[in-house]
PDB file of C-alpha atoms in Angstrom:
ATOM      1  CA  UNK A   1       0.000   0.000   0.000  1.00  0.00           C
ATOM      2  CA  UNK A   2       2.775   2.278   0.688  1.00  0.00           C
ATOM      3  CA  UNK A   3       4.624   1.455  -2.275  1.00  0.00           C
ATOM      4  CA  UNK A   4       1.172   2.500  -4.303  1.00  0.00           C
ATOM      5  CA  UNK A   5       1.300   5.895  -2.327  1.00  0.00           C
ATOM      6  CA  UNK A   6       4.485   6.419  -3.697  1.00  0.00           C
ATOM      7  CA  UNK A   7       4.177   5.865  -6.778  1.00  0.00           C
ATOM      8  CA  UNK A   8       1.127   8.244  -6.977  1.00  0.00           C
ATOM      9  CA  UNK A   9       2.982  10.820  -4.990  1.00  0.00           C
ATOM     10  CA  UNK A  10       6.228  10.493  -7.480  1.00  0.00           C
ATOM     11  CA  UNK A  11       3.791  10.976 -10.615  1.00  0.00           C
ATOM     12  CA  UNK A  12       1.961  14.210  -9.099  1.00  0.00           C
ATOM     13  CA  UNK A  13       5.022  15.452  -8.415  1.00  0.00           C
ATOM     14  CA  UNK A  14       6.128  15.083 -12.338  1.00  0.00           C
ATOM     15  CA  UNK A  15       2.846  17.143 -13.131  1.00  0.00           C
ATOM     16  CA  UNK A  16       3.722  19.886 -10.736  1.00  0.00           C
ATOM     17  CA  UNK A  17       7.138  20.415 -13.029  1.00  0.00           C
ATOM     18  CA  UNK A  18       5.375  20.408 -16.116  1.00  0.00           C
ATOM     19  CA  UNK A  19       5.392  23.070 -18.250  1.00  0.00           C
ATOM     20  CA  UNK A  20       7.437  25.425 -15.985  1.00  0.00           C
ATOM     21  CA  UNK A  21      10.103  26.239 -18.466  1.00  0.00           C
ATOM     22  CA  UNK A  22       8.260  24.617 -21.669  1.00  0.00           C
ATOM     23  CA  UNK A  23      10.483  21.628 -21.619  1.00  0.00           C
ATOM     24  CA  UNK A  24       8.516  18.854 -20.527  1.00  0.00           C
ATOM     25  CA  UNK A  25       7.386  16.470 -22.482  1.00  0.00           C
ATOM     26  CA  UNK A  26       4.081  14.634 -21.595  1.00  0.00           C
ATOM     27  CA  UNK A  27       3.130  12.850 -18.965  1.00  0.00           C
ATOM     28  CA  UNK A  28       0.656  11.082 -17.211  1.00  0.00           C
ATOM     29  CA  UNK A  29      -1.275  12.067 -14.073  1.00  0.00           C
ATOM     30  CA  UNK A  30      -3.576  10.312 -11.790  1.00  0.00           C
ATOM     31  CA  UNK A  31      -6.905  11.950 -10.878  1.00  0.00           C
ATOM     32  CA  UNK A  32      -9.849  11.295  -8.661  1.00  0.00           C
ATOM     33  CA  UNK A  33     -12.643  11.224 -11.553  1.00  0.00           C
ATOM     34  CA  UNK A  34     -10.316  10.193 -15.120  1.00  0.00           C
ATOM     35  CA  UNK A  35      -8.238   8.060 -13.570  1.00  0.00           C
ATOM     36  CA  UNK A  36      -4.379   8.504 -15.205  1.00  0.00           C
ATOM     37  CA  UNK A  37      -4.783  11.029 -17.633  1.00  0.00           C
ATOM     38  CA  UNK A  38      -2.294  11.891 -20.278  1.00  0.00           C
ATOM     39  CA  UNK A  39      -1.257  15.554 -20.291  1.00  0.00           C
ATOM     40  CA  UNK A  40       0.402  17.174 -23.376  1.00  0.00           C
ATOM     41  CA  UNK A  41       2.694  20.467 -22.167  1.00  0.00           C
ATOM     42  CA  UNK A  42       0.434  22.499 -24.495  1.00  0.00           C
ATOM     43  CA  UNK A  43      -2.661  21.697 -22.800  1.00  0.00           C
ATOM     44  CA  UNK A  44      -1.170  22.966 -19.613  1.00  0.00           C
ATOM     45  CA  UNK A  45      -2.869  25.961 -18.147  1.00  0.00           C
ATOM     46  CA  UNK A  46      -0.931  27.762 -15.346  1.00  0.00           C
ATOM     47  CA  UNK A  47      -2.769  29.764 -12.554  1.00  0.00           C
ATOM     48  CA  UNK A  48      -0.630  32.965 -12.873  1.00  0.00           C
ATOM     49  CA  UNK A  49      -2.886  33.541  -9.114  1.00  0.00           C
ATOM     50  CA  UNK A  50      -4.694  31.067  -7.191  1.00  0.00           C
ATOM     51  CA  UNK A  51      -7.848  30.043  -7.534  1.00  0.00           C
ATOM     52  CA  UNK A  52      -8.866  31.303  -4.121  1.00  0.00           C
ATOM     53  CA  UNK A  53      -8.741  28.222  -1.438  1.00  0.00           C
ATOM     54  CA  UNK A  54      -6.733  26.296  -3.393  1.00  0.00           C
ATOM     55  CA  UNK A  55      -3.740  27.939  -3.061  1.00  0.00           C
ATOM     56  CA  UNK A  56      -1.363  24.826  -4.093  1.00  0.00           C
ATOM     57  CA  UNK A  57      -2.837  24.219  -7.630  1.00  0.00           C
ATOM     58  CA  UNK A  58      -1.258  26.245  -9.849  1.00  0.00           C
ATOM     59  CA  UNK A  59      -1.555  24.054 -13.359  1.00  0.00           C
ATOM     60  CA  UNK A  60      -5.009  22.632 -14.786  1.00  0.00           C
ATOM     61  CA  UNK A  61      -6.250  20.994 -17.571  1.00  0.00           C
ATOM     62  CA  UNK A  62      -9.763  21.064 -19.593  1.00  0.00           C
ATOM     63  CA  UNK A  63     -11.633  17.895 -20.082  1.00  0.00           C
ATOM     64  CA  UNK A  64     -14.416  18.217 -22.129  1.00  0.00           C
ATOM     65  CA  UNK A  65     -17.249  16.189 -20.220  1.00  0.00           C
ATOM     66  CA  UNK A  66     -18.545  14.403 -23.163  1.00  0.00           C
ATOM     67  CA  UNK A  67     -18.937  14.444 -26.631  1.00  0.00           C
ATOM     68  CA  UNK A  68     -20.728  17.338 -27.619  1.00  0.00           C
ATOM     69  CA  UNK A  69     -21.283  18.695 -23.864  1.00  0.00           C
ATOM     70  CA  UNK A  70     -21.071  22.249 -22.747  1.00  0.00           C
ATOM     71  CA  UNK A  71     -19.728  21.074 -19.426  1.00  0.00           C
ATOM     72  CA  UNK A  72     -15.548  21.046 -19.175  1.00  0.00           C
ATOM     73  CA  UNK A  73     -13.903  20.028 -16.247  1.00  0.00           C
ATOM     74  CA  UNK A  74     -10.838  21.716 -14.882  1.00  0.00           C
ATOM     75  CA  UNK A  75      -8.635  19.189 -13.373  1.00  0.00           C
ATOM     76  CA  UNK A  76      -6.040  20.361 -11.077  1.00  0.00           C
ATOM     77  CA  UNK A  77      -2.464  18.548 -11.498  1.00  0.00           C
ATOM     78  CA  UNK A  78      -1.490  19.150  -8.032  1.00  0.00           C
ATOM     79  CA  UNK A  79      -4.119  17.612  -6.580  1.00  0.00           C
ATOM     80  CA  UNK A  80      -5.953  15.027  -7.947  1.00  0.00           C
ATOM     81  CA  UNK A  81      -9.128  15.614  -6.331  1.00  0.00           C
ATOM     82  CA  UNK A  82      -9.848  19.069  -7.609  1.00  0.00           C
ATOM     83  CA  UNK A  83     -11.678  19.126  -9.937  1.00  0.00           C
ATOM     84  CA  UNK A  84     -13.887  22.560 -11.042  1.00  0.00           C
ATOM     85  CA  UNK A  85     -16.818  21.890 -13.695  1.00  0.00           C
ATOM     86  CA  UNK A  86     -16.863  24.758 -15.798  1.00  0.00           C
ATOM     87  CA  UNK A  87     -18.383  26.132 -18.838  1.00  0.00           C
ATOM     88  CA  UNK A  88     -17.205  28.690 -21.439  1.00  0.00           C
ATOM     89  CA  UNK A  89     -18.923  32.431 -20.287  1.00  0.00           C
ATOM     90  CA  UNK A  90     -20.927  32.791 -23.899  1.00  0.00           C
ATOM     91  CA  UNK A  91     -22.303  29.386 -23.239  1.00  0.00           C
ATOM     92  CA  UNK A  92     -24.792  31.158 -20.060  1.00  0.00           C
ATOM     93  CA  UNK A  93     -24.661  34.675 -21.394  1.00  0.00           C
ATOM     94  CA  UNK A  94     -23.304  36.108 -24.893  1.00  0.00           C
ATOM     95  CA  UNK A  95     -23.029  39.045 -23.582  1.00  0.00           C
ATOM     96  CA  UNK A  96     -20.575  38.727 -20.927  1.00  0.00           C
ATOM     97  CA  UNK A  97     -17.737  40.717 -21.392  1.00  0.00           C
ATOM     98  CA  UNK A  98     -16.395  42.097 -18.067  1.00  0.00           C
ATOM     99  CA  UNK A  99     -14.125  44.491 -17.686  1.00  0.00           C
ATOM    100  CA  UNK A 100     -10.436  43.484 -16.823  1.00  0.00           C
ATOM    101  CA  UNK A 101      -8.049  45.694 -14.492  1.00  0.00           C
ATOM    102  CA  UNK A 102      -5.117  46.887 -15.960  1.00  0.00           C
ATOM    103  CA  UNK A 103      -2.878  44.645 -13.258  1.00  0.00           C
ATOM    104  CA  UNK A 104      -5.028  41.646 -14.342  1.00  0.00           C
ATOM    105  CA  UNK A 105      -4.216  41.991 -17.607  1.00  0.00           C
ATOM    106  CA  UNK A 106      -0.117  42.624 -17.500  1.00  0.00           C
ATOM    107  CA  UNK A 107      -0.455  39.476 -15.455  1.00  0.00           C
ATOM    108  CA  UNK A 108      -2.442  37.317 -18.067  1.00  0.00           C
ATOM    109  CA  UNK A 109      -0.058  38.349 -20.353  1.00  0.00           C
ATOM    110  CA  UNK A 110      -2.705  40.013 -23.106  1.00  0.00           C
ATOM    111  CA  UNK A 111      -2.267  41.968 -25.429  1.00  0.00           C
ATOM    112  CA  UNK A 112      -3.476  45.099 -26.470  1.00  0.00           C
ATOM    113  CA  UNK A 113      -6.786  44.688 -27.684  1.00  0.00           C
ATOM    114  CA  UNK A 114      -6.736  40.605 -26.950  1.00  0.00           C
ATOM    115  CA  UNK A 115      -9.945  39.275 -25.870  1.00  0.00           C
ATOM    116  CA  UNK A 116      -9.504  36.759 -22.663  1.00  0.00           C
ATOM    117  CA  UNK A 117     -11.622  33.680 -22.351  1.00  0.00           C
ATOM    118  CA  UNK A 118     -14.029  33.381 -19.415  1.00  0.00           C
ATOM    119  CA  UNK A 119     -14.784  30.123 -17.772  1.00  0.00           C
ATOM    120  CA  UNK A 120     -17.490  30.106 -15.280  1.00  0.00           C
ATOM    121  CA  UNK A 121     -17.311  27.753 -12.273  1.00  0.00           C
ATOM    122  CA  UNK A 122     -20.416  25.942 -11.787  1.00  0.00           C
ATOM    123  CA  UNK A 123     -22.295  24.557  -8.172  1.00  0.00           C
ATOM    124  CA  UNK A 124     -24.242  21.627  -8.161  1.00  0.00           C
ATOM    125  CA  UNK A 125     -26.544  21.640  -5.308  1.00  0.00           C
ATOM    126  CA  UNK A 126     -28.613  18.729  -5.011  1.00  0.00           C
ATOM    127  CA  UNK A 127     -31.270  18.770  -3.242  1.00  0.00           C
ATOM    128  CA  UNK A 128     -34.509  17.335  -4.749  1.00  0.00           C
ATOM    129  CA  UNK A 129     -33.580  17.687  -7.945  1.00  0.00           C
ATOM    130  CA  UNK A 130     -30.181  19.032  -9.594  1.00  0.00           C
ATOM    131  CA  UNK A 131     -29.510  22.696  -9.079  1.00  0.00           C
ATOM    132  CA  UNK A 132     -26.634  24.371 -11.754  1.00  0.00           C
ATOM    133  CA  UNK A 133     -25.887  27.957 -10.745  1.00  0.00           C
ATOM    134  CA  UNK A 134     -22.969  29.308 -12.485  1.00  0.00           C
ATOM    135  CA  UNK A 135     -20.152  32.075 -10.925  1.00  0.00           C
ATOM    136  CA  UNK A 136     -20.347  35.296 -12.546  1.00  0.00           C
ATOM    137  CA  UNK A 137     -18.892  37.124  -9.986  1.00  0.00           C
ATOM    138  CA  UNK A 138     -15.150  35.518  -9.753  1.00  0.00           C
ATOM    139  CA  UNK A 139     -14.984  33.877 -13.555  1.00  0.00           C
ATOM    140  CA  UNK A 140     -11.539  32.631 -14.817  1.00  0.00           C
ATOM    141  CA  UNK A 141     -10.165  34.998 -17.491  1.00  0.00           C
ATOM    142  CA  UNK A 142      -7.816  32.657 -19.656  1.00  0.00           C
ATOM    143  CA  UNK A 143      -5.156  34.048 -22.108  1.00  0.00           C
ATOM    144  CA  UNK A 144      -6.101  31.379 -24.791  1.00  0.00           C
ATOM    145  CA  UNK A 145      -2.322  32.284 -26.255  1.00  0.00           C
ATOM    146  CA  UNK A 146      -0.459  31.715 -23.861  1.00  0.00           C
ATOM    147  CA  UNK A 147      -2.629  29.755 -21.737  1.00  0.00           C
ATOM    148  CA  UNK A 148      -2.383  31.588 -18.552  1.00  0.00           C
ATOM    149  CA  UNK A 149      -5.421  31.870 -16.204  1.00  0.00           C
ATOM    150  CA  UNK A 150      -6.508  33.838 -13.207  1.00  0.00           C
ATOM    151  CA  UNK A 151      -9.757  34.117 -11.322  1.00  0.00           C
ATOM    152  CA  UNK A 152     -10.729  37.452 -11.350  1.00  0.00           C
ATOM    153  CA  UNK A 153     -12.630  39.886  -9.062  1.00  0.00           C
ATOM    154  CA  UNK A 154     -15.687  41.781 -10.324  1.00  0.00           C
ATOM    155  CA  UNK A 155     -17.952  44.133  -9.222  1.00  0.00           C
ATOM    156  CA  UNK A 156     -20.606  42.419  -6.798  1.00  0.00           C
ATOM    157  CA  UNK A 157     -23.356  45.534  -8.059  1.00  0.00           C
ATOM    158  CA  UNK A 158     -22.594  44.059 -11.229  1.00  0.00           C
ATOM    159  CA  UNK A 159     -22.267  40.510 -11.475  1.00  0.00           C
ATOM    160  CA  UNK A 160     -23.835  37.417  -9.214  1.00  0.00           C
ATOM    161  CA  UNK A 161     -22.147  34.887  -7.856  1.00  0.00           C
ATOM    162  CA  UNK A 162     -24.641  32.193  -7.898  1.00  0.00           C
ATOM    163  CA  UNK A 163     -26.754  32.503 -11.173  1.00  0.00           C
ATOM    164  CA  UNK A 164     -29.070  29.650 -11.387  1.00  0.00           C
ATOM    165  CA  UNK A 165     -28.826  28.090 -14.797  1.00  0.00           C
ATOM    166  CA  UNK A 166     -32.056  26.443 -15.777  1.00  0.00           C
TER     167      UNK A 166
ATOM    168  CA  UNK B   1      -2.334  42.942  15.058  1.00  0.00           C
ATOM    169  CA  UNK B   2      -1.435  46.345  14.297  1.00  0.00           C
ATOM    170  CA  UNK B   3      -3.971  49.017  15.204  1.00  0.00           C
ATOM    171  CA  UNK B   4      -3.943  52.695  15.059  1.00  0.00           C
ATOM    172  CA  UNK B   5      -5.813  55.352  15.806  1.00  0.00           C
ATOM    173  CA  UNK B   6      -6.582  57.733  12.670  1.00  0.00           C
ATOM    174  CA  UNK B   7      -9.098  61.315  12.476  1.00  0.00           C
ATOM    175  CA  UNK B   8     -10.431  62.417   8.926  1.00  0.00           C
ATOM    176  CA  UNK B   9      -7.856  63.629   7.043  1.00  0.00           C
ATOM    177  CA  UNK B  10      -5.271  60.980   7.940  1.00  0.00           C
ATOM    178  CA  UNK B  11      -3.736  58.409   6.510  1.00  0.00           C
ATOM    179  CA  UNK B  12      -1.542  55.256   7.109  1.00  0.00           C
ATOM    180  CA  UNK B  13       1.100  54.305   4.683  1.00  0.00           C
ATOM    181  CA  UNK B  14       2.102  50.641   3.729  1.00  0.00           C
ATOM    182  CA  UNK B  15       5.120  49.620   2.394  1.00  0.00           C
ATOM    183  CA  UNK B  16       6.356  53.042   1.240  1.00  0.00           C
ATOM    184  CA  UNK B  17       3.586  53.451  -1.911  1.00  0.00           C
ATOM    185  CA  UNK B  18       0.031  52.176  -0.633  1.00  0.00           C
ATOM    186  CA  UNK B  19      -1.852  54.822   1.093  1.00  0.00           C
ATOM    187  CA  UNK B  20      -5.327  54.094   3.052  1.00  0.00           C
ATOM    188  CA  UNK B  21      -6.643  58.234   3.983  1.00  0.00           C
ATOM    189  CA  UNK B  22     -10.060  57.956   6.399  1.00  0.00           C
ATOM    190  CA  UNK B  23     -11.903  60.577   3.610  1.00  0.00           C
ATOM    191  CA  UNK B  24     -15.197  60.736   6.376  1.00  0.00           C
ATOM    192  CA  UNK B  25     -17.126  59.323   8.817  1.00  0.00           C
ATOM    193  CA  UNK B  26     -21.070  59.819   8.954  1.00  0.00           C
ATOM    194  CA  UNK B  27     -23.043  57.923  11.267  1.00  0.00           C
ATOM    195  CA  UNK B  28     -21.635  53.838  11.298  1.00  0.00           C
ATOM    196  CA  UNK B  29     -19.593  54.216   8.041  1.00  0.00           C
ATOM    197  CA  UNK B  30     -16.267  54.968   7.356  1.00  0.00           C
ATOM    198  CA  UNK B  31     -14.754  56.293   3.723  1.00  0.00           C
ATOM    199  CA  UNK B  32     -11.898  55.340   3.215  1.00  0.00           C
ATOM    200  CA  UNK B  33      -9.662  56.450   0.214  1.00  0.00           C
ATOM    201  CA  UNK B  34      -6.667  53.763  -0.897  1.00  0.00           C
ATOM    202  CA  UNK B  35      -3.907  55.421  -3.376  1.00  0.00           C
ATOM    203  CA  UNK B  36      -1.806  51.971  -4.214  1.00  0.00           C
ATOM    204  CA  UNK B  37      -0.101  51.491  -7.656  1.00  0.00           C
ATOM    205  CA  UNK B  38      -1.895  49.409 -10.490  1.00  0.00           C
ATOM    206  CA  UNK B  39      -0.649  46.219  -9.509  1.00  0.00           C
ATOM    207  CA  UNK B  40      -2.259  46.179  -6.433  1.00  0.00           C
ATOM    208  CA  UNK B  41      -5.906  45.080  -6.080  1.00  0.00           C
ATOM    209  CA  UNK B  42      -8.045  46.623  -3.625  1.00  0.00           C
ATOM    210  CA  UNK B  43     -11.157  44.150  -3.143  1.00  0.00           C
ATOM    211  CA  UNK B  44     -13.575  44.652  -0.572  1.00  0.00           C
ATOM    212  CA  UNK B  45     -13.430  41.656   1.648  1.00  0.00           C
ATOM    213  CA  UNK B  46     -16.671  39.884   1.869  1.00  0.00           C
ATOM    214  CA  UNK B  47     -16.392  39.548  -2.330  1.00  0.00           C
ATOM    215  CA  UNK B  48     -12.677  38.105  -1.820  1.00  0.00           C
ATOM    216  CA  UNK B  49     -14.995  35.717   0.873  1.00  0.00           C
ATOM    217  CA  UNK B  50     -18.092  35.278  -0.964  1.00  0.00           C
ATOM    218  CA  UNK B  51     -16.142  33.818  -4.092  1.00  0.00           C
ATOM    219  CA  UNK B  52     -13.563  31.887  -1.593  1.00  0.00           C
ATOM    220  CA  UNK B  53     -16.646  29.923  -0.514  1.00  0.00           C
ATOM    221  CA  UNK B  54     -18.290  29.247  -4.013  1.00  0.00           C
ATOM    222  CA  UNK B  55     -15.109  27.773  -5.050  1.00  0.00           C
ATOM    223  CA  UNK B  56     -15.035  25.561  -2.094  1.00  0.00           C
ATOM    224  CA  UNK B  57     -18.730  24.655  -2.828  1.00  0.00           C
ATOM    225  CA  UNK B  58     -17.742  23.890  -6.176  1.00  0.00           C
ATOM    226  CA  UNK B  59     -15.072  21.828  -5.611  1.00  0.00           C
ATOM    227  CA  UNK B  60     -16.866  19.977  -2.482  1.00  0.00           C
ATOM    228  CA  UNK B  61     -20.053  19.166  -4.607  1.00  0.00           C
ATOM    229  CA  UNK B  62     -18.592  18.674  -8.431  1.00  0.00           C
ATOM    230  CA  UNK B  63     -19.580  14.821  -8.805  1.00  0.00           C
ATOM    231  CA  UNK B  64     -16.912  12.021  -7.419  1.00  0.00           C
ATOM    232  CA  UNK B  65     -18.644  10.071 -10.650  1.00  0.00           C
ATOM    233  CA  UNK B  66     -18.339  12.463 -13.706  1.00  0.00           C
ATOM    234  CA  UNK B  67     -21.327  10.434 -15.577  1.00  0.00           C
ATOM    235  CA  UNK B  68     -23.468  11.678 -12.623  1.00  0.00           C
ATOM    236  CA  UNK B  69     -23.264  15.149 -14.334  1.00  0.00           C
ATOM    237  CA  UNK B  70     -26.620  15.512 -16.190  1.00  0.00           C
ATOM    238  CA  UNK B  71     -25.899  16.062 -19.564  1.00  0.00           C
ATOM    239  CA  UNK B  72     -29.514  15.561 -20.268  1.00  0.00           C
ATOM    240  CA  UNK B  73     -30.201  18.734 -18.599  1.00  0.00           C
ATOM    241  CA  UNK B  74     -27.361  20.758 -19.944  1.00  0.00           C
ATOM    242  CA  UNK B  75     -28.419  19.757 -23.540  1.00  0.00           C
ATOM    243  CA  UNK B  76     -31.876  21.908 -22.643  1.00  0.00           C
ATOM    244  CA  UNK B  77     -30.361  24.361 -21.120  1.00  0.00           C
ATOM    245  CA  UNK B  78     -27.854  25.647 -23.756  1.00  0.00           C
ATOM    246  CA  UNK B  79     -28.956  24.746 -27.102  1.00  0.00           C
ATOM    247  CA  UNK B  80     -26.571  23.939 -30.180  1.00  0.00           C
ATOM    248  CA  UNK B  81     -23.461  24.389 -27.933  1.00  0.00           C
ATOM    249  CA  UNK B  82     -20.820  24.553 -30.164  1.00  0.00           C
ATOM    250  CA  UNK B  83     -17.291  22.998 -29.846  1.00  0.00           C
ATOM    251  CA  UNK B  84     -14.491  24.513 -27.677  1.00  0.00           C
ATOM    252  CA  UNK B  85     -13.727  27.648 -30.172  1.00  0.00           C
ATOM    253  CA  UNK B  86     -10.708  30.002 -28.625  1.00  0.00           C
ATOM    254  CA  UNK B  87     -10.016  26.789 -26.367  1.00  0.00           C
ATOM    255  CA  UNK B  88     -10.248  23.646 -29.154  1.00  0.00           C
ATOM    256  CA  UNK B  89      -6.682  23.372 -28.597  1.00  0.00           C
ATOM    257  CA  UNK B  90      -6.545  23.067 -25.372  1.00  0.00           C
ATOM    258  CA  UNK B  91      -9.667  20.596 -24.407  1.00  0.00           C
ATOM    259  CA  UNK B  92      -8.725  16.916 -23.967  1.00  0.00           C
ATOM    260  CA  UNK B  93     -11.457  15.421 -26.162  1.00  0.00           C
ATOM    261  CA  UNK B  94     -12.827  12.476 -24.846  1.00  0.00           C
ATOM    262  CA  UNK B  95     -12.870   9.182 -27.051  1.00  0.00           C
ATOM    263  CA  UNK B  96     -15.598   7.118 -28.126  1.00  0.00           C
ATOM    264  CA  UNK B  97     -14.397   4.290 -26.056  1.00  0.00           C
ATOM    265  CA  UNK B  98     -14.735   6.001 -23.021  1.00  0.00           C
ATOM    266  CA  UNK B  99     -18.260   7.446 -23.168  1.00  0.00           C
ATOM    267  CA  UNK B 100     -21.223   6.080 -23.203  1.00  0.00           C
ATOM    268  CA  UNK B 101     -23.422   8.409 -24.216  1.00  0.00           C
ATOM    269  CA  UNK B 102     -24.807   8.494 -28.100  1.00  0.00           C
TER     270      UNK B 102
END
């Protein structure tokens, strides 16, 4: 049984040195839900911040949940638990468009004039039946380019936290 | 815990280049005006909270059993979802062999 830890332990900590100067090559990681997963370097998103609470994974995947689902799953490579279900922003509301902070930006690396991509974390709440609300409030804003991610800060006048999806 | 004692007008000074002036104070409410350079974010702290709790919500009730997610559902919610777009690069499809949906 130890041995087993190990090994899972010596493979996690592979994944937490992917990526970090671009010179990995892939790899596999084990995760709660997938199972060993392969992960190719250029599917590595780094958190250039934390997603707040989890301050220890800093690299993620996307998993699409099936084929032809909205639903994407953003594994964590630190920790093989984590495990956000998320949905692209234009999916709940074509619209959304928030405005970034300057800081925000620099940090994302953008451009001027590049348009991040927002992925909204989603709650499941099950009570009597399944209940999806999605997170407007603190959405990721990715920098499809050069896949670096952040969860960002809005407004609370502006934006909810907990919009039911139904 | 550092506390000080501050009348309108004043301010404290952190690090050399934030500075947090008490602007006024009517009835139970402070103002308070913060002068920090750009790469500093300011956030009131029940939002930093609010969202540090809907992440932990998320992450607590995402499903252990992926296929528990109803896709059913989703597919009435958002109708003709399109693939990844921006992100097709970056989205680990998933194979026929290992879903079992139609």
């Amino acid at each position: 049984m130890a041995e087993v830890m190990q090994g899972n332990r010596t493979r996690k900590a592979d994944a937490v040195n992917v990526g970090d100067g671009d010179i990995a090559a892939c790899c596999k990681v084990m995760t709660r839900r997938f199972g060993e997963i392969e992960v190719e370097p250029e599917q590595v998103i780094r958190m250039v911040s934390p997603v707040l609470g989890f301050p220890e994974s800093r690299r993620f995947v996307l998993r699409q949940h099936g084929p032809g689902s909205v639903f994407l799953w953003l594994q964590s490579l630190e920790n093989a638990d984590l495990a956000f279900v998320v949905v692209r922003a234009g999916q709940v509301d074509v619209d959304y468009n928030p405005p970034l902070a300057e800081a925000d930006r620099r940090e994302l690396g953008l451009t001027a004039g590049q348009v991040p991509e927002f992925l909204l974390i989603l709650t499941l709440k099950r009570t009597e039946k399944l209940k999806i609300t999605a997170n407007l409030l603190g959405p990721v804003a990715l920098n499809t380019e050069k896949r670096l991610a952040k969860q960002v800060l809005l407004d609370p006048a502006h934006y909810d936290i907990a919009l039911p999806l139904e | 815990m550092l506390i000080l004692s501050r009348k309108v007008g004043e301010a404290i000074v952190i690090d050399n280049e934030i500075t947090v002036r008490v602007l006024e104070v009517k009835g139970g409410q402070i103002k308070l005006g913060v002068e920090a350079p750009g790469r500093v974010r300011v956030h009131r702290e029940e939002v930093y909270r609010c969202i540090l709790e809907e992440n932990r919500r998320a992450a607590l009730e995402a499903p252990a059993d992926p296929a528990a997610l109803a896709d059913t559902l989703a597919g009435a919610i958002w109708q003709g979802a399109g693939e990844g777009g921006l992100l097709s690069g970056m989205v680990s499809k998933v194979g026929d062999k290992d879903s079992g949906e139609s």
